[in-house]
N, CA, C and O of each residue as an XYZ file, in Angstrom:
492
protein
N       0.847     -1.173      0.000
C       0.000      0.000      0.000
C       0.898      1.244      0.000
O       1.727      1.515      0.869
N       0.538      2.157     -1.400
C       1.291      3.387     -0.741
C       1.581      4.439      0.128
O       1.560      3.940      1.253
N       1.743      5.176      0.178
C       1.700      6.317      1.745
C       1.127      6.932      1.287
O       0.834      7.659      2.237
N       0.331      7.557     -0.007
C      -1.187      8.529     -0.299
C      -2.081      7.671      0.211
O      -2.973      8.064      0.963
N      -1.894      6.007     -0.254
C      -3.258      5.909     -0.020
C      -3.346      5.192      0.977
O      -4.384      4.559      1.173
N      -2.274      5.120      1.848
C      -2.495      5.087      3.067
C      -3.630      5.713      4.094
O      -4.637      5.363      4.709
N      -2.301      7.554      3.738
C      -3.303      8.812      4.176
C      -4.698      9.034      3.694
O      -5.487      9.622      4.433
N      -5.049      8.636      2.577
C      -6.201      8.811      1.959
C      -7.087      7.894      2.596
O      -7.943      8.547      3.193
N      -7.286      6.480      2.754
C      -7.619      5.768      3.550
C      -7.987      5.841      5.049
O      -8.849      5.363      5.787
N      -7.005      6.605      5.140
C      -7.416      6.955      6.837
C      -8.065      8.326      7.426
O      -8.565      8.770      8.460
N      -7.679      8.772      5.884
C      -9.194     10.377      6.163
C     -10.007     10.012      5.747
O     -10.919     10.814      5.948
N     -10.539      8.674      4.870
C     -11.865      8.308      4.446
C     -12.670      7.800      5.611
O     -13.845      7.972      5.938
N     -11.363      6.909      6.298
C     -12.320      6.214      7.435
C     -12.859      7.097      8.834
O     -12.994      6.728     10.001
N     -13.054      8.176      8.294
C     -13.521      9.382      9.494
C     -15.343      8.722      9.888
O     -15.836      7.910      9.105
N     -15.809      8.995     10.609
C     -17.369      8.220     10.674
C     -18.551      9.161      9.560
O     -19.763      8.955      9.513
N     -17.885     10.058      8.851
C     -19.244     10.433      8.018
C     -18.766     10.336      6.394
O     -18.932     11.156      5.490
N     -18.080      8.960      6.382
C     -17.981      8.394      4.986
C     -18.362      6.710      4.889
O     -17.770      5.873      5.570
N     -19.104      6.484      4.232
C     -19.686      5.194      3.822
C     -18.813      4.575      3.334
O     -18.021      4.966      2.477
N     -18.907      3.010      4.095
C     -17.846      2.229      3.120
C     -17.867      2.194      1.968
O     -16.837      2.120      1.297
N     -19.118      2.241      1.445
C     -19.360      2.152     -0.418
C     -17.875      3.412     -0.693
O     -16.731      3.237     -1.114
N     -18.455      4.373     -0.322
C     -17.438      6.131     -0.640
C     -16.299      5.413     -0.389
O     -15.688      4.906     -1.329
N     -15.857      5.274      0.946
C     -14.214      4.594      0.599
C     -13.913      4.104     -0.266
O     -12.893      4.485     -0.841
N     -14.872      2.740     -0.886
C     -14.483      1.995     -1.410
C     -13.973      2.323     -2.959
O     -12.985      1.881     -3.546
N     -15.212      3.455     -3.512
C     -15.134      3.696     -4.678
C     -14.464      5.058     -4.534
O     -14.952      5.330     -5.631
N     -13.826      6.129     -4.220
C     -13.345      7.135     -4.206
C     -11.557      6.401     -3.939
O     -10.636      6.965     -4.528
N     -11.347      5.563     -3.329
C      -9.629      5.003     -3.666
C      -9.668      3.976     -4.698
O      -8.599      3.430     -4.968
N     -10.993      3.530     -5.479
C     -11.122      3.377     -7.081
C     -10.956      4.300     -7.840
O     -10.232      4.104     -8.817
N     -11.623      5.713     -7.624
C     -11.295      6.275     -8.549
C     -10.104      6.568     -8.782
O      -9.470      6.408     -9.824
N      -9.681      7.144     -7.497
C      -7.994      7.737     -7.665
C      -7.017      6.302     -8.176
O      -6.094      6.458     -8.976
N      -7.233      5.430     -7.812
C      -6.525      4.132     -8.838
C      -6.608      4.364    -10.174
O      -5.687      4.254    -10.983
N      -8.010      4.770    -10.443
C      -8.283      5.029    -11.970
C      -7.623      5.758    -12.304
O      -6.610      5.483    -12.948
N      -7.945      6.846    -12.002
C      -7.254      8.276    -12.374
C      -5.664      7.996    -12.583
O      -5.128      8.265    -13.658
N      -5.099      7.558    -11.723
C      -3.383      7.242    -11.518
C      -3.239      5.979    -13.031
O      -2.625      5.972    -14.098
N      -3.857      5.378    -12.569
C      -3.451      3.808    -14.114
C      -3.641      4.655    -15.021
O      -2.698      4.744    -15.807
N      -4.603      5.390    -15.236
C      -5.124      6.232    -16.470
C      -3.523      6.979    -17.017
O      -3.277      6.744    -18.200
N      -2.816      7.545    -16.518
C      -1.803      8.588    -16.803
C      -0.829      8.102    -16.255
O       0.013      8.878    -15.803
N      -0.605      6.394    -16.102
C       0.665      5.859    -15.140
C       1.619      6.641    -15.036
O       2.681      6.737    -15.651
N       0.800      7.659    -13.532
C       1.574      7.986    -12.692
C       0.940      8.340    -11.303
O      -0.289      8.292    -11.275
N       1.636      8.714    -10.059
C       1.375      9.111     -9.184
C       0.388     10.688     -9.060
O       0.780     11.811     -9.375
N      -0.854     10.332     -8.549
C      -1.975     11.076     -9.062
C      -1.327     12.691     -8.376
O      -1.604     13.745     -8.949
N      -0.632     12.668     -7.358
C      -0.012     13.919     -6.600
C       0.531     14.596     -7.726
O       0.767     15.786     -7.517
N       0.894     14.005     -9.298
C       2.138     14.895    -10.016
C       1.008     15.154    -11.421
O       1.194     15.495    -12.590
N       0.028     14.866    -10.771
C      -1.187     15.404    -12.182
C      -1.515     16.506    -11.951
O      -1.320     16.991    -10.837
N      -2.209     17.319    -13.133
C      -2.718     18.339    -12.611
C      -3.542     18.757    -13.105
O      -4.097     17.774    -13.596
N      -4.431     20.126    -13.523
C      -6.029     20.478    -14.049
C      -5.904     19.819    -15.149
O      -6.756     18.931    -15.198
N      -4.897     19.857    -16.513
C      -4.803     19.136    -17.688
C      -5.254     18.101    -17.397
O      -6.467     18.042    -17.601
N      -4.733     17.070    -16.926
C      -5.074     15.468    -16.843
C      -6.332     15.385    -16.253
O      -6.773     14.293    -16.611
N      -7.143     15.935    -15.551
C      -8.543     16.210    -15.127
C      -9.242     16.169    -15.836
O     -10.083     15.272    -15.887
N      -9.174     16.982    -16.529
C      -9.776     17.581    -17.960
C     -10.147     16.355    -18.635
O     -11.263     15.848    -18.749
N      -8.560     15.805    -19.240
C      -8.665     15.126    -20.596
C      -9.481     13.497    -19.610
O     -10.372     12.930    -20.242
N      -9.199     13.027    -18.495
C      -9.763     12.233    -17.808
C     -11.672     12.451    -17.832
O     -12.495     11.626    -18.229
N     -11.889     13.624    -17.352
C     -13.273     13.913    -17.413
C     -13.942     13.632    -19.028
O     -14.956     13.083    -19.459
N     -12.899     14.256    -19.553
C     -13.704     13.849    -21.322
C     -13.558     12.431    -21.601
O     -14.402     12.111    -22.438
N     -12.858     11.480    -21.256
C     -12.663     10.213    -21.748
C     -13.914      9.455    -21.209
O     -14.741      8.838    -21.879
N     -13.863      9.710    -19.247
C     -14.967      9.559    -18.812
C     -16.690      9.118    -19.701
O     -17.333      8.078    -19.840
N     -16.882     10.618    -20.142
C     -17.797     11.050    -21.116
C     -17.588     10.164    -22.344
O     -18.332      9.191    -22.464
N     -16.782     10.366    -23.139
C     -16.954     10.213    -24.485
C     -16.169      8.895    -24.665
O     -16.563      8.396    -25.719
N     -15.199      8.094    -24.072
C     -15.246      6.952    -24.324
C     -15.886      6.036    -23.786
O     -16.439      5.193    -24.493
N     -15.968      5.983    -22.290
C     -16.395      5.510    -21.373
C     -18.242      5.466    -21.322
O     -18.774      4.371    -21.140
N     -18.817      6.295    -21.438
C     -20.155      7.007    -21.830
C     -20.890      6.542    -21.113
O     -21.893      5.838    -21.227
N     -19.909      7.314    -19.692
C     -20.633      7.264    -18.486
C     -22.024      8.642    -18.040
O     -22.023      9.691    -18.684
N     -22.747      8.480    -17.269
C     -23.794      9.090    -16.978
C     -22.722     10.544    -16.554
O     -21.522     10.436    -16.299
N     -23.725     12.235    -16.565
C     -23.010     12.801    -16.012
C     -23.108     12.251    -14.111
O     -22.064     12.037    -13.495
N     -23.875     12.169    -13.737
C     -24.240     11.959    -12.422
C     -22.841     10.960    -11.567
O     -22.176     11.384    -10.622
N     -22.683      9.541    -12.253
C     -21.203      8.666    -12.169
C     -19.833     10.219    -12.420
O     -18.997     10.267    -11.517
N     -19.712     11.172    -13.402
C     -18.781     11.591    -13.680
C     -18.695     12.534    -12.443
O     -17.600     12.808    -11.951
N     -19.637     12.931    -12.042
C     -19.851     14.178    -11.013
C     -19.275     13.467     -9.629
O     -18.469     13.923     -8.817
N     -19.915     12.290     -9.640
C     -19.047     11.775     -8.372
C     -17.299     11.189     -7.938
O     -16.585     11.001     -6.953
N     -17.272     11.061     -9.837
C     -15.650     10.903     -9.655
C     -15.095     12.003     -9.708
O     -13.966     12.021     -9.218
N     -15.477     12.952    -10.132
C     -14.674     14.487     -9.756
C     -14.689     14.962     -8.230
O     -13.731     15.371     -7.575
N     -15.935     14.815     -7.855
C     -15.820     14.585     -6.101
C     -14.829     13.775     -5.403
O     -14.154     14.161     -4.448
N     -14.786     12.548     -5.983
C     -13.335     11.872     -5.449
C     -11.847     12.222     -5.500
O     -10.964     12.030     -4.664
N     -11.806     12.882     -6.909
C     -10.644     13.610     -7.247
C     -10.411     15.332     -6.179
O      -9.355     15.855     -5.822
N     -11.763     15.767     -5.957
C     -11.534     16.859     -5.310
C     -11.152     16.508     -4.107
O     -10.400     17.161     -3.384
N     -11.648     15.489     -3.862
C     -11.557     15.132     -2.374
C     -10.044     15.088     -2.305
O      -9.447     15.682     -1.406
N      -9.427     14.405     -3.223
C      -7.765     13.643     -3.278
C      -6.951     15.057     -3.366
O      -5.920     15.265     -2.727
N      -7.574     16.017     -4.264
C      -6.836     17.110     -4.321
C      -6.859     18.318     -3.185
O      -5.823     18.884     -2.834
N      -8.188     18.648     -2.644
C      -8.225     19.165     -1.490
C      -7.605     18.851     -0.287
O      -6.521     19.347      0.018
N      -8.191     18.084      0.404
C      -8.135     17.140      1.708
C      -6.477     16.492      1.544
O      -5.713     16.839      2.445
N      -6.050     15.820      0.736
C      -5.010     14.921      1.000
C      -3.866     16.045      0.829
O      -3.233     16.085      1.884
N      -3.360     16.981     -0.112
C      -2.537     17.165     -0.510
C      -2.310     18.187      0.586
O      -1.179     18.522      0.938
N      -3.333     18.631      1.069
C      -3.064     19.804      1.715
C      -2.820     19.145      3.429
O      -2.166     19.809      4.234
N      -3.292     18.099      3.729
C      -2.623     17.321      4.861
C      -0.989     16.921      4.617
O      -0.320     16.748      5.635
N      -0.407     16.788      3.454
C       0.571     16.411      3.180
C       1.492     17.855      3.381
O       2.705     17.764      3.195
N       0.880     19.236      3.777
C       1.599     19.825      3.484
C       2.095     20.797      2.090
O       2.982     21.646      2.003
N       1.259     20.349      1.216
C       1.122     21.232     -0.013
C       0.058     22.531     -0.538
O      -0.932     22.737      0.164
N       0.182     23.028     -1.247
C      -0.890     23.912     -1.677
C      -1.622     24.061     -2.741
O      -1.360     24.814     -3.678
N      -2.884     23.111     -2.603
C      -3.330     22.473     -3.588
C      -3.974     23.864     -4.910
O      -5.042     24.463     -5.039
N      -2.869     23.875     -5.539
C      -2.994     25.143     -6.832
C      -4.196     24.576     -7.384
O      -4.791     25.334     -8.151
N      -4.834     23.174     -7.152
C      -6.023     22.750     -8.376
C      -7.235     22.831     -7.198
O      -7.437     22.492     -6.032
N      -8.034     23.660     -8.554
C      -9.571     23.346     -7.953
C     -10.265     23.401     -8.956
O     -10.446     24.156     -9.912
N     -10.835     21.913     -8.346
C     -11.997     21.224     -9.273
C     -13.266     21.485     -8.639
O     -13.662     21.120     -7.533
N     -13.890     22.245     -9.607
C     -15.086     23.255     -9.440
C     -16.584     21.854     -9.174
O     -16.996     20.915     -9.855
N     -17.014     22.536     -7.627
C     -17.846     21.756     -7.145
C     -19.196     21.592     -7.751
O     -19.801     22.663     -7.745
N     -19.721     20.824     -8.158
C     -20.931     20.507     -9.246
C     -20.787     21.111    -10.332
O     -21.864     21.617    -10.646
N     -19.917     21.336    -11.141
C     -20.000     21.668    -12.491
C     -20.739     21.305    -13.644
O     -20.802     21.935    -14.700
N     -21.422     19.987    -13.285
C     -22.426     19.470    -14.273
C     -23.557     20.792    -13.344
O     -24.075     21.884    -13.578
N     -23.466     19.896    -12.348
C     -24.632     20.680    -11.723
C     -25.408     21.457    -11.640
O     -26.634     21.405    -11.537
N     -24.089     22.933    -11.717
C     -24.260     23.954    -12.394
C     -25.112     24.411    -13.249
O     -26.055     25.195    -13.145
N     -24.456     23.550    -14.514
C     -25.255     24.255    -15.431
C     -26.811     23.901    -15.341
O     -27.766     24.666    -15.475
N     -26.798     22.533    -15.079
C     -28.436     22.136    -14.920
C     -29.002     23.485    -14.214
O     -29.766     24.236    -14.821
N     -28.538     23.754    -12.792
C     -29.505     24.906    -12.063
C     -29.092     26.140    -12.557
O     -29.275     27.075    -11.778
N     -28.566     26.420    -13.676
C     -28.258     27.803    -14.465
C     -29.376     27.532    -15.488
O     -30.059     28.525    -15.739
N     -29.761     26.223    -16.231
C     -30.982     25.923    -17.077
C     -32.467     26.187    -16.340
O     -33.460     26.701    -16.854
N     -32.357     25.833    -15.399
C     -33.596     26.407    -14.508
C     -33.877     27.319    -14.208
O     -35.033     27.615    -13.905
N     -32.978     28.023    -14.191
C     -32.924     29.498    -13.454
C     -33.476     30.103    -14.704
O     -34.354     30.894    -14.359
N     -33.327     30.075    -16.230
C     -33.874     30.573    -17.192
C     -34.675     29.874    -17.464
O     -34.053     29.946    -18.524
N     -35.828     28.928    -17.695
C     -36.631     28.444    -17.663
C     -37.530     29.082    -16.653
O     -38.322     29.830    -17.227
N     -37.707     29.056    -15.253
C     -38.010     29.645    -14.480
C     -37.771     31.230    -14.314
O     -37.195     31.664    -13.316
N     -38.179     31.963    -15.204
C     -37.910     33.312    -15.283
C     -38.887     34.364    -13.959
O     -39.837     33.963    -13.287
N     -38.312     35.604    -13.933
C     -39.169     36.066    -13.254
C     -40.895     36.069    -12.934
O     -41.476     36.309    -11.875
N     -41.377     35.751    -14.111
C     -42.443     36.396    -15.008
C     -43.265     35.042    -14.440
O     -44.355     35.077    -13.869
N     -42.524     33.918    -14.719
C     -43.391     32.562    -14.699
C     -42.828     32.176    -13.104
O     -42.561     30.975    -13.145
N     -42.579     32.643    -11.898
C     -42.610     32.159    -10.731
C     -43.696     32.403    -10.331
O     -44.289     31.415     -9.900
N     -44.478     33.777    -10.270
C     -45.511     33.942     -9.030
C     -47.165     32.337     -9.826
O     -47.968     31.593     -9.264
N     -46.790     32.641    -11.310
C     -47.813     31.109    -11.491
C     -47.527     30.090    -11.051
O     -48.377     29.275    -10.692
N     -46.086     29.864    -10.961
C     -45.644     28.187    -10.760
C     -46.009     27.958     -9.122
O     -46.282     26.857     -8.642
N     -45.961     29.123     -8.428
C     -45.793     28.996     -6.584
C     -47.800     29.466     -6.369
O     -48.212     29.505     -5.209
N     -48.621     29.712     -7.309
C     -49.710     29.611     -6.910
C     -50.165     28.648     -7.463
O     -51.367     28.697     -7.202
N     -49.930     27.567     -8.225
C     -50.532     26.290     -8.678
C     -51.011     25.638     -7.273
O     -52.201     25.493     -6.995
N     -49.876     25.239     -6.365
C     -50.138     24.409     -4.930
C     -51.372     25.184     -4.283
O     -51.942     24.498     -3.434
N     -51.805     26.181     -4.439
C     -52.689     27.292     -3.651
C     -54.185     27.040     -3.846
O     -54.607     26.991     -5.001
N     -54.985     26.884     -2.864
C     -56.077     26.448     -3.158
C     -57.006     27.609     -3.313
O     -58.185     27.421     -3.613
């Protein structure tokens, strides 16, 4: 076992992470690392990137699966690196699918069409 995922391992096993989450968040970062054989500490936003698109477009995974392996990766890049003592220059922007979905709503849902949508429930 290496000494990331040692450390990584032992900030997962804090009590408000599910074994499933352990289990599959030191999958992903396996992934991520085999993906670019190398040590995931010496990757950086590039390899994210081109990882997230392969994700997508070879892989042709759901966004919802992709959203959670970027959570794993944030997790690896936040939390670990910065226990190690580093300064994690990468940030992987939190719900970025997400985002845009509630940026699509937000125009869909325009000013004009809220006060109808919130008196439908109204008797």
């Amino acid at each position: 076992m290496t000494h990331l995922r040692k450390l990584m391992l032992e900030e997962l096993q804090r009590p408000y992470y599910s074994e499933h989450t352990i289990r599959y968040y030191i999958r992903t970062v396996e992934d991520f690392a085999r993906r670019f054989n190398c040590s995931p500490d010496r990757l950086g936003p590039r390899h994210i990137r081109e990882y997230q698109a392969e994700l997508f477009q070879k892989r042709k995974l759901s966004s919802g699966t992709v959203t959670i392996r970027l959570a794993a990766l944030r997790f690896f890049y936040t939390k670990m690196l910065r226990r190690l003592g580093a300064s994690p220059t990468l940030l992987i922007q939190k719900g970025r699918i997400a985002c845009r979905r509630s940026s699509a709503r937000k125009k869909l849902l325009s000013s004009s069409m809220r006060p109808a949508l919130l008196s439908i429930g109204r008797y």
